[in-house]
Short mmCIF file of C-alpha atoms in Angstrom, two decimals:
data_model
loop_
_atom_site.label_atom_id
_atom_site.label_comp_id
_atom_site.label_asym_id
_atom_site.label_seq_id
_atom_site.Cartn_x
_atom_site.Cartn_y
_atom_site.Cartn_z
CA MET S 1 109.48 43.13 182.65
CA THR S 2 112.59 40.97 182.42
CA ASP S 3 113.63 37.83 180.60
CA GLY S 4 115.07 34.64 182.08
CA ALA S 5 118.49 36.24 182.49
CA ASN S 6 116.98 39.21 184.40
CA LYS S 7 117.74 41.57 181.53
CA PRO S 8 115.15 44.26 180.70
CA LEU S 9 112.94 43.19 177.82
CA ASP S 10 112.51 45.78 175.08
CA PRO S 11 108.92 47.10 175.43
CA PHE S 12 108.64 47.11 171.64
CA LEU S 13 108.97 43.32 171.62
CA VAL S 14 106.35 42.59 174.30
CA GLY S 15 103.45 42.54 171.87
CA TYR S 16 104.96 39.89 169.60
CA GLN S 17 104.92 36.13 169.89
CA PRO S 18 108.29 34.27 170.04
CA SER S 19 107.54 32.67 166.66
CA GLU S 20 107.04 36.13 165.09
CA LEU S 21 110.29 37.41 166.58
CA ARG S 22 112.11 34.33 165.35
CA ILE S 23 110.88 34.87 161.80
CA ALA S 24 111.85 38.54 161.90
CA SER S 25 115.28 37.71 163.31
CA GLU S 26 116.03 35.05 160.71
CA PHE S 27 114.80 37.25 157.84
CA LEU S 28 116.82 40.28 158.89
CA THR S 29 119.88 38.15 159.69
CA THR S 30 119.79 36.77 156.15
CA TRP S 31 119.76 40.31 154.74
CA LEU S 32 122.21 41.72 157.28
CA PRO S 33 125.14 41.83 154.79
CA PHE S 34 123.06 44.09 152.54
CA LEU S 35 121.61 46.20 155.36
CA THR S 36 125.07 46.98 156.72
CA ARG S 37 126.74 47.65 153.38
CA ASP S 38 128.48 51.06 153.28
CA LEU S 39 127.83 51.63 156.99
CA CYS S 40 130.69 52.42 159.31
CA ARG S 41 131.82 49.57 161.52
CA ARG S 42 130.20 51.02 164.65
CA CYS S 43 126.83 51.48 162.97
CA ALA S 44 127.00 48.05 161.33
CA THR S 45 127.75 46.43 164.70
CA ALA S 46 124.90 48.31 166.38
CA LEU S 47 122.46 47.25 163.66
CA ALA S 48 123.64 43.64 163.81
CA ASP S 49 123.25 43.57 167.61
CA ARG S 50 119.77 45.02 167.29
CA VAL S 51 118.75 42.38 164.76
CA ARG S 52 120.12 39.57 166.89
CA SER S 53 118.27 40.88 169.94
CA LEU S 54 114.97 40.18 168.19
CA GLY S 55 115.50 36.43 168.43
CA PRO S 56 113.71 34.79 171.36
CA GLU S 57 116.82 32.68 171.90
CA ALA S 58 118.72 35.83 172.90
CA SER S 59 116.73 35.97 176.13
CA SER S 60 116.97 32.36 177.22
CA ASP S 61 119.31 29.39 177.46
CA SER S 62 118.03 28.06 174.16
CA LYS S 63 118.96 24.87 172.35
CA LEU S 64 119.41 24.51 168.62
CA SER S 65 116.18 22.59 168.19
CA ASN S 66 112.66 23.94 168.61
CA PRO S 67 110.76 21.99 171.32
CA ASP S 68 107.49 22.87 169.58
CA GLU S 69 108.48 21.25 166.30
CA ASN S 70 108.53 17.48 165.82
CA LEU S 71 110.50 15.49 163.29
CA SER S 72 107.86 14.31 160.89
CA ASN S 73 110.01 12.50 158.32
CA SER S 74 112.71 9.96 159.03
CA THR S 75 113.65 9.35 155.39
CA PRO S 76 117.27 10.28 154.61
CA LYS S 77 118.09 12.99 152.09
CA SER S 78 121.14 12.67 149.72
CA THR S 79 124.52 14.98 148.22
CA ASP S 80 127.99 13.97 144.90
CA LEU S 81 131.37 14.53 147.55
CA GLN S 82 128.44 12.65 145.89
CA GLU S 83 125.08 12.78 147.65
CA ALA S 84 124.43 13.63 151.35
CA SER S 85 121.41 13.46 153.67
CA GLY S 86 119.93 14.63 157.09
CA ASN S 87 119.18 12.02 159.72
CA GLY S 88 117.15 13.83 162.34
CA ASP S 89 119.08 12.36 165.26
CA ASP S 90 121.11 14.28 167.84
CA GLU S 91 124.57 13.45 166.51
CA TYR S 92 125.28 17.13 165.87
CA ASP S 93 124.22 18.25 169.33
CA ASP S 94 126.78 15.97 171.00
CA ASN S 95 129.58 17.99 169.46
CA TYR S 96 128.81 21.39 170.93
CA ASP S 97 130.48 22.75 174.01
CA SER S 98 128.78 25.21 176.35
CA LEU S 99 129.88 28.14 174.18
CA GLY S 100 128.40 26.74 170.99
CA SER S 101 131.73 25.87 169.37
CA TRP S 102 132.13 22.83 167.17
CA LYS S 103 134.57 20.19 168.42
CA ASP S 104 136.20 18.34 165.55
CA GLY S 105 138.54 16.34 167.73
CA ALA S 106 139.57 13.86 165.07
CA ASP S 107 140.70 16.49 162.60
CA GLY S 108 142.04 19.23 164.82
CA ILE S 109 139.57 21.66 163.26
CA SER S 110 137.31 23.90 165.26
CA GLU S 111 134.77 26.40 164.06
CA PRO S 112 132.40 28.75 165.87
CA TYR S 113 128.90 27.67 164.94
CA ARG S 114 126.07 30.06 165.53
CA GLU S 115 123.47 29.13 162.98
CA ALA S 116 122.42 26.07 161.16
CA SER S 117 124.56 25.62 158.23
CA THR S 118 127.41 17.98 149.28
CA SER S 119 129.74 16.51 145.84
CA ASP S 120 126.21 14.93 146.51
CA VAL S 121 124.74 15.40 150.02
CA ALA S 122 121.41 14.02 151.32
CA SER S 123 119.41 14.55 154.49
CA ARG S 124 116.22 14.01 156.40
CA PRO S 125 114.21 17.05 157.46
CA ARG S 126 114.94 18.33 160.93
CA SER S 127 114.17 21.48 162.85
CA VAL S 128 117.00 23.96 163.16
CA GLU S 129 116.98 27.39 164.76
CA THR S 130 119.46 30.19 164.58
CA SER S 131 121.30 30.95 167.78
CA ASN S 132 121.53 34.69 168.21
CA SER S 133 124.23 34.77 170.87
CA LYS S 134 126.82 35.59 168.19
CA MET S 135 126.55 35.12 164.46
CA SER S 136 129.81 34.34 162.70
CA TRP S 137 130.75 33.73 159.07
CA ALA S 138 133.55 31.52 160.32
CA ASP S 139 135.99 29.66 158.13
CA MET S 140 135.10 26.09 157.24
CA ALA S 141 138.46 25.03 158.66
CA GLN S 142 141.59 26.53 160.09
CA GLU S 143 143.63 28.53 157.62
CA ASP S 144 146.60 26.63 156.29
CA GLU S 145 149.77 27.76 154.57
CA LEU S 146 148.18 27.93 151.12
CA GLU S 147 145.40 30.21 152.31
CA GLU S 148 147.83 32.40 154.24
CA GLU S 149 150.04 32.72 151.18
CA GLU S 150 147.01 33.61 149.08
CA GLU S 151 146.00 36.32 151.55
CA LEU S 152 149.57 37.63 151.77
CA ASN S 153 149.54 38.25 148.02
CA LYS S 154 146.27 40.16 148.21
CA GLN S 155 146.59 42.26 151.36
CA PRO S 156 148.68 45.37 151.99
CA VAL S 157 151.93 44.89 153.90
CA HIS S 158 153.08 47.18 156.71
CA VAL S 159 156.81 47.85 157.11
CA ASP S 160 157.92 48.05 160.75
CA ALA S 161 161.39 49.58 161.06
CA SER S 162 161.32 50.01 164.83
CA ALA S 163 164.29 49.03 166.98
CA GLY S 164 166.63 49.28 164.02
CA ASP S 165 165.45 46.12 162.24
CA LEU S 166 163.15 45.68 159.27
CA ARG S 167 160.16 43.40 159.74
CA MET S 168 157.27 42.77 157.38
CA THR S 169 153.87 42.23 158.97
CA LYS S 170 150.68 41.32 157.15
CA SER S 171 147.65 43.56 157.59
CA THR S 172 144.73 41.25 158.43
CA LEU S 173 141.00 41.76 158.54
CA PRO S 174 138.92 40.29 161.39
CA ARG S 175 137.83 36.73 160.71
CA GLU S 176 134.14 37.63 160.51
CA GLN S 177 134.85 40.38 158.00
CA ARG S 178 136.93 38.06 155.81
CA GLU S 179 134.17 35.47 155.88
CA HIS S 180 131.56 38.11 155.10
CA ILE S 181 133.54 39.19 152.03
CA ARG S 182 133.77 35.57 150.84
CA PHE S 183 130.06 35.00 151.43
CA MET S 184 129.19 38.11 149.42
CA SER S 185 131.40 36.94 146.53
CA VAL S 186 129.54 33.65 146.05
CA LYS S 187 127.81 33.49 142.65
CA ARG S 188 124.45 31.76 142.41
CA LYS S 189 122.62 30.71 139.24
CA LYS S 190 119.01 29.62 139.68
CA ASP S 191 117.46 30.29 136.27
CA PHE S 192 118.30 27.08 134.40
CA GLU S 193 115.75 26.24 131.73
CA SER S 194 115.12 23.26 129.49
CA LEU S 195 111.60 22.98 128.08
CA GLU S 196 110.41 19.46 127.32
CA ARG S 197 107.04 17.85 126.76
CA VAL S 198 105.87 16.01 129.89
CA ASN S 199 102.37 14.50 130.06
CA GLY S 200 101.33 16.53 127.03
CA LYS S 201 102.57 19.88 128.36
CA TYR S 202 105.82 21.78 127.91
CA VAL S 203 107.47 22.36 131.25
CA ASN S 204 110.88 23.44 132.50
CA VAL S 205 112.24 20.04 133.50
CA VAL S 206 115.23 21.54 135.36
CA GLU S 207 113.21 23.87 137.59
CA GLY S 208 114.80 23.67 141.03
CA LEU S 209 118.45 23.43 139.94
CA GLU S 210 120.87 25.86 141.58
CA LEU S 211 124.61 26.28 140.96
CA HIS S 212 126.65 28.00 143.68
CA THR S 213 130.27 28.85 142.85
CA GLY S 214 133.04 30.16 145.07
CA ILE S 215 131.95 28.19 148.12
CA PHE S 216 135.37 26.69 148.90
CA SER S 217 138.76 28.39 148.66
CA ALA S 218 141.74 26.67 147.04
CA ALA S 219 143.19 25.92 150.48
CA GLU S 220 139.92 24.39 151.69
CA GLN S 221 139.63 22.29 148.54
CA LYS S 222 143.13 20.93 149.05
CA ARG S 223 142.33 20.06 152.66
CA ILE S 224 139.17 18.22 151.63
CA VAL S 225 140.78 16.33 148.73
CA ASP S 226 143.73 15.27 150.89
CA TYR S 227 141.28 14.04 153.49
CA VAL S 228 139.37 12.03 150.88
CA TYR S 229 142.64 10.42 149.77
CA ASP S 230 143.28 9.42 153.40
CA LEU S 231 139.81 7.88 153.57
CA GLU S 232 140.42 6.00 150.33
CA GLN S 233 143.66 4.57 151.74
CA LYS S 234 141.88 3.52 154.94
CA GLY S 235 139.27 1.76 152.81
CA ARG S 236 141.91 -0.13 150.86
CA ASN S 237 143.59 -1.08 154.14
CA GLY S 238 140.34 -2.51 155.51
CA GLU S 239 140.07 0.18 158.21
CA LEU S 240 136.51 1.18 157.23
CA LYS S 241 133.34 -0.88 157.56
CA ALA S 242 132.84 -3.35 154.74
CA ARG S 243 130.01 -1.53 152.94
CA THR S 244 131.58 1.92 153.42
CA PHE S 245 134.32 1.47 150.82
CA THR S 246 133.75 -0.03 147.37
CA ALA S 247 136.39 -0.40 144.65
CA PRO S 248 135.01 -2.78 142.02
CA ARG S 249 137.18 -4.20 139.27
CA LYS S 250 137.25 -2.05 136.14
CA TRP S 251 135.88 -4.34 133.46
CA MET S 252 135.13 -1.68 130.82
CA LYS S 253 135.37 2.07 130.24
CA GLY S 254 133.38 3.99 132.83
CA LYS S 255 132.85 0.97 135.08
CA GLY S 256 134.57 0.49 138.41
CA ARG S 257 134.33 3.93 140.06
CA VAL S 258 135.55 4.00 143.68
CA THR S 259 132.81 5.02 146.14
CA ILE S 260 132.92 5.74 149.87
CA GLN S 261 129.55 6.18 151.58
CA PHE S 262 128.81 7.51 155.03
CA GLY S 263 125.66 7.77 157.12
CA CYS S 264 123.61 5.14 155.32
CA CYS S 265 124.22 2.13 153.11
CA TYR S 266 122.86 2.60 149.61
CA ASN S 267 122.32 -0.37 147.33
CA TYR S 268 122.84 0.65 143.68
CA ALA S 269 121.30 -2.48 142.13
CA VAL S 270 119.53 -5.68 143.16
CA ASP S 271 122.12 -7.51 145.26
CA LYS S 272 122.79 -11.21 145.82
CA ASN S 273 120.23 -11.26 148.64
CA GLY S 274 117.49 -9.88 146.41
CA ASN S 275 117.46 -6.40 148.00
CA PRO S 276 116.24 -3.76 145.51
CA PRO S 277 118.06 -0.47 144.89
CA GLY S 278 117.69 1.86 147.84
CA ILE S 279 118.88 2.36 151.40
CA LEU S 280 119.52 -0.89 153.25
CA GLN S 281 118.28 -0.50 156.81
CA ASN S 282 120.18 -3.52 158.15
CA GLU S 283 123.59 -2.70 156.69
CA MET S 284 126.02 -0.49 158.58
CA VAL S 285 128.54 2.00 157.20
CA ASP S 286 130.79 4.51 158.94
CA PRO S 287 129.22 7.76 160.22
CA LEU S 288 129.82 11.13 158.61
CA PRO S 289 133.39 12.27 159.30
CA SER S 290 133.85 15.48 161.28
CA LEU S 291 135.23 17.41 158.30
CA PHE S 292 132.16 16.55 156.25
CA LYS S 293 129.94 17.98 158.99
CA VAL S 294 131.95 21.20 158.77
CA ILE S 295 131.30 21.26 155.02
CA ILE S 296 127.58 20.76 155.59
CA ARG S 297 127.44 23.60 158.10
CA ARG S 298 129.08 25.86 155.50
CA LEU S 299 126.44 24.90 152.93
CA VAL S 300 123.54 25.66 155.26
CA ARG S 301 125.01 28.80 156.76
CA TRP S 302 125.78 30.22 153.31
CA HIS S 303 122.21 29.54 152.10
CA VAL S 304 123.15 26.77 149.68
CA LEU S 305 121.02 24.16 151.46
CA PRO S 306 117.95 24.99 153.58
CA PRO S 307 118.26 24.66 157.38
CA THR S 308 115.19 22.39 157.31
CA CYS S 309 117.04 19.73 155.32
CA ILE S 310 120.48 19.11 156.79
CA PRO S 311 122.38 16.24 155.14
CA ASP S 312 123.20 13.21 157.26
CA SER S 313 124.70 10.97 154.58
CA CYS S 314 127.21 11.37 151.80
CA ILE S 315 128.57 9.33 148.92
CA VAL S 316 132.09 10.17 147.78
CA ASN S 317 132.74 9.36 144.12
CA ILE S 318 136.39 9.14 143.13
CA TYR S 319 136.63 9.38 139.36
CA GLU S 320 139.66 8.28 137.38
CA GLU S 321 140.03 9.39 133.78
CA GLY S 322 137.19 7.88 131.74
CA ASP S 323 134.88 7.18 134.70
CA CYS S 324 131.26 8.27 134.38
CA ILE S 325 127.81 8.13 135.98
CA PRO S 326 125.06 6.87 133.61
CA PRO S 327 121.65 8.58 133.25
CA HIS S 328 119.47 8.22 136.34
CA ILE S 329 117.08 9.90 138.78
CA ASP S 330 118.23 9.63 142.37
CA ASN S 331 116.30 7.17 144.51
CA HIS S 332 113.48 8.73 146.52
CA ASP S 333 114.86 7.12 149.66
CA PHE S 334 116.87 10.35 149.61
CA VAL S 335 114.88 13.45 150.52
CA ARG S 336 115.08 16.52 148.30
CA PRO S 337 117.01 18.72 147.94
CA PHE S 338 120.36 16.99 147.62
CA CYS S 339 123.55 18.35 146.12
CA THR S 340 126.83 17.51 144.48
CA VAL S 341 130.13 19.20 145.36
CA SER S 342 132.95 19.18 142.80
CA PHE S 343 136.63 18.93 143.63
CA LEU S 344 139.95 18.48 141.83
CA SER S 345 138.75 19.06 138.25
CA GLU S 346 135.82 20.47 136.29
CA CYS S 347 133.36 18.23 134.44
CA ASN S 348 129.99 18.48 132.71
CA ILE S 349 126.69 17.16 133.98
CA LEU S 350 123.82 16.54 131.52
CA PHE S 351 120.08 16.91 132.20
CA GLY S 352 117.00 15.82 130.27
CA THR S 353 114.08 13.42 130.36
CA ASN S 354 115.58 11.39 127.54
CA LEU S 355 119.37 11.23 127.81
CA ARG S 356 120.86 9.14 125.03
CA VAL S 357 123.71 6.67 125.49
CA ILE S 358 126.05 7.06 122.49
CA ASP S 359 128.85 4.76 123.63
CA ALA S 360 130.56 3.67 126.84
CA GLY S 361 130.74 6.85 128.95
CA GLU S 362 129.34 9.01 126.14
CA PHE S 363 125.89 10.60 126.54
CA GLU S 364 123.79 13.29 124.87
CA GLY S 365 121.14 15.52 126.39
CA PRO S 366 119.43 18.90 125.92
CA LEU S 367 121.18 20.70 128.81
CA ARG S 368 124.89 20.55 129.64
CA ILE S 369 126.10 22.33 132.79
CA PRO S 370 129.82 22.74 133.61
CA LEU S 371 130.61 22.07 137.26
CA PRO S 372 133.53 24.32 138.28
CA VAL S 373 135.97 23.17 140.93
CA GLY S 374 134.70 24.11 144.39
CA SER S 375 131.11 24.56 143.18
CA VAL S 376 127.92 23.09 144.60
CA LEU S 377 125.01 21.98 142.39
CA VAL S 378 121.69 21.67 144.25
CA LEU S 379 119.04 19.36 142.79
CA ASN S 380 115.43 19.95 143.75
CA GLY S 381 111.96 20.04 142.21
CA ARG S 382 111.71 18.89 138.61
CA GLY S 383 115.50 19.10 138.35
CA ALA S 384 115.67 16.19 140.80
CA ASP S 385 112.50 14.27 140.00
CA VAL S 386 111.62 14.77 136.31
CA ALA S 387 114.89 15.25 134.47
CA LYS S 388 117.49 12.51 134.51
CA HIS S 389 121.13 13.49 134.94
CA CYS S 390 124.46 11.90 134.12
CA VAL S 391 128.18 12.64 134.14
CA PRO S 392 129.97 11.70 130.90
CA ALA S 393 133.44 10.15 131.06
CA VAL S 394 135.62 12.66 132.88
CA PRO S 395 138.84 13.86 131.18
CA THR S 396 140.89 13.71 134.37
CA LYS S 397 140.71 12.62 138.00
CA ARG S 398 138.07 14.30 140.17
#
């Protein structure tokens, strides 16, 4: 028996349905870093190849979407570069070449993309499958001088005195191995607890919160922040669509935060036309930038966001000293989960069903979570729908 590419099909696999093989492949791929730990490189490669061969996609010219699964929900999800969401259209598929590489033409960034991979990111549910042609823990972006300098300080140096001259060369690990090491060093906290009385019962109102730290290197953070500054300047120059960039006048402490939203137009309050808070279907904003899509792929591929809920919108919040976000629960126009990615400086986020406003930009609540630079906070379950959250006045720009 052969598959579509005329390759012999493993007799062991004949008795299993494609859906069963897909589940086995995805499960084992997730645990591959642990299965191959302490194995020699040859054995680890053999095991990885064997796991990938289980996937039905390995024996056909498969696409990233499952033809047997339909998109059942067109509501956007949301993340805080602020909140991002998945749109269920084919905008991602248009950016793949025949080899499955991502083409970020606008930013000069390319990244091998082999499996489905905000600040706050939101998305609509969509079906995503893992391509088994070659799995790669690729860098979010090309390495720049900061990252190279960081690696140079950490890695052994080989002295080459051949031909009578002295040259220093850096010993480098393969890209996949470097990415694997970074993936394994990510710290994840999922046991947040804050018991409050809800409908007569004590429940953990922050069930569903997850904090992932170590997702972005210092070099990647600098690249992202610099890019956000470029977007802010374009907004001030009128180069973005009208509803994309908002810089209201600061009329009191904590009021007047700059926002840049992509993918969908969110209305924070009842506007002059009487539209209630929520996503405005008839208002257009700019699409997600290429670099933000690279960020989203990182979040999904590193198991921060589920592959069934890929963000397709994002709100960038640019905080100056003293800016804040008052207590709120995110609008249900945004599908759960959504997430917030922190850059430039650390701040606290408060959770609770009854957050108290003490003064302008000053709040109190039962649970205070520090958001380290480069971290991703995922909001889901009661943590997104029961507990309110807020960001007190920040001490410095973020």
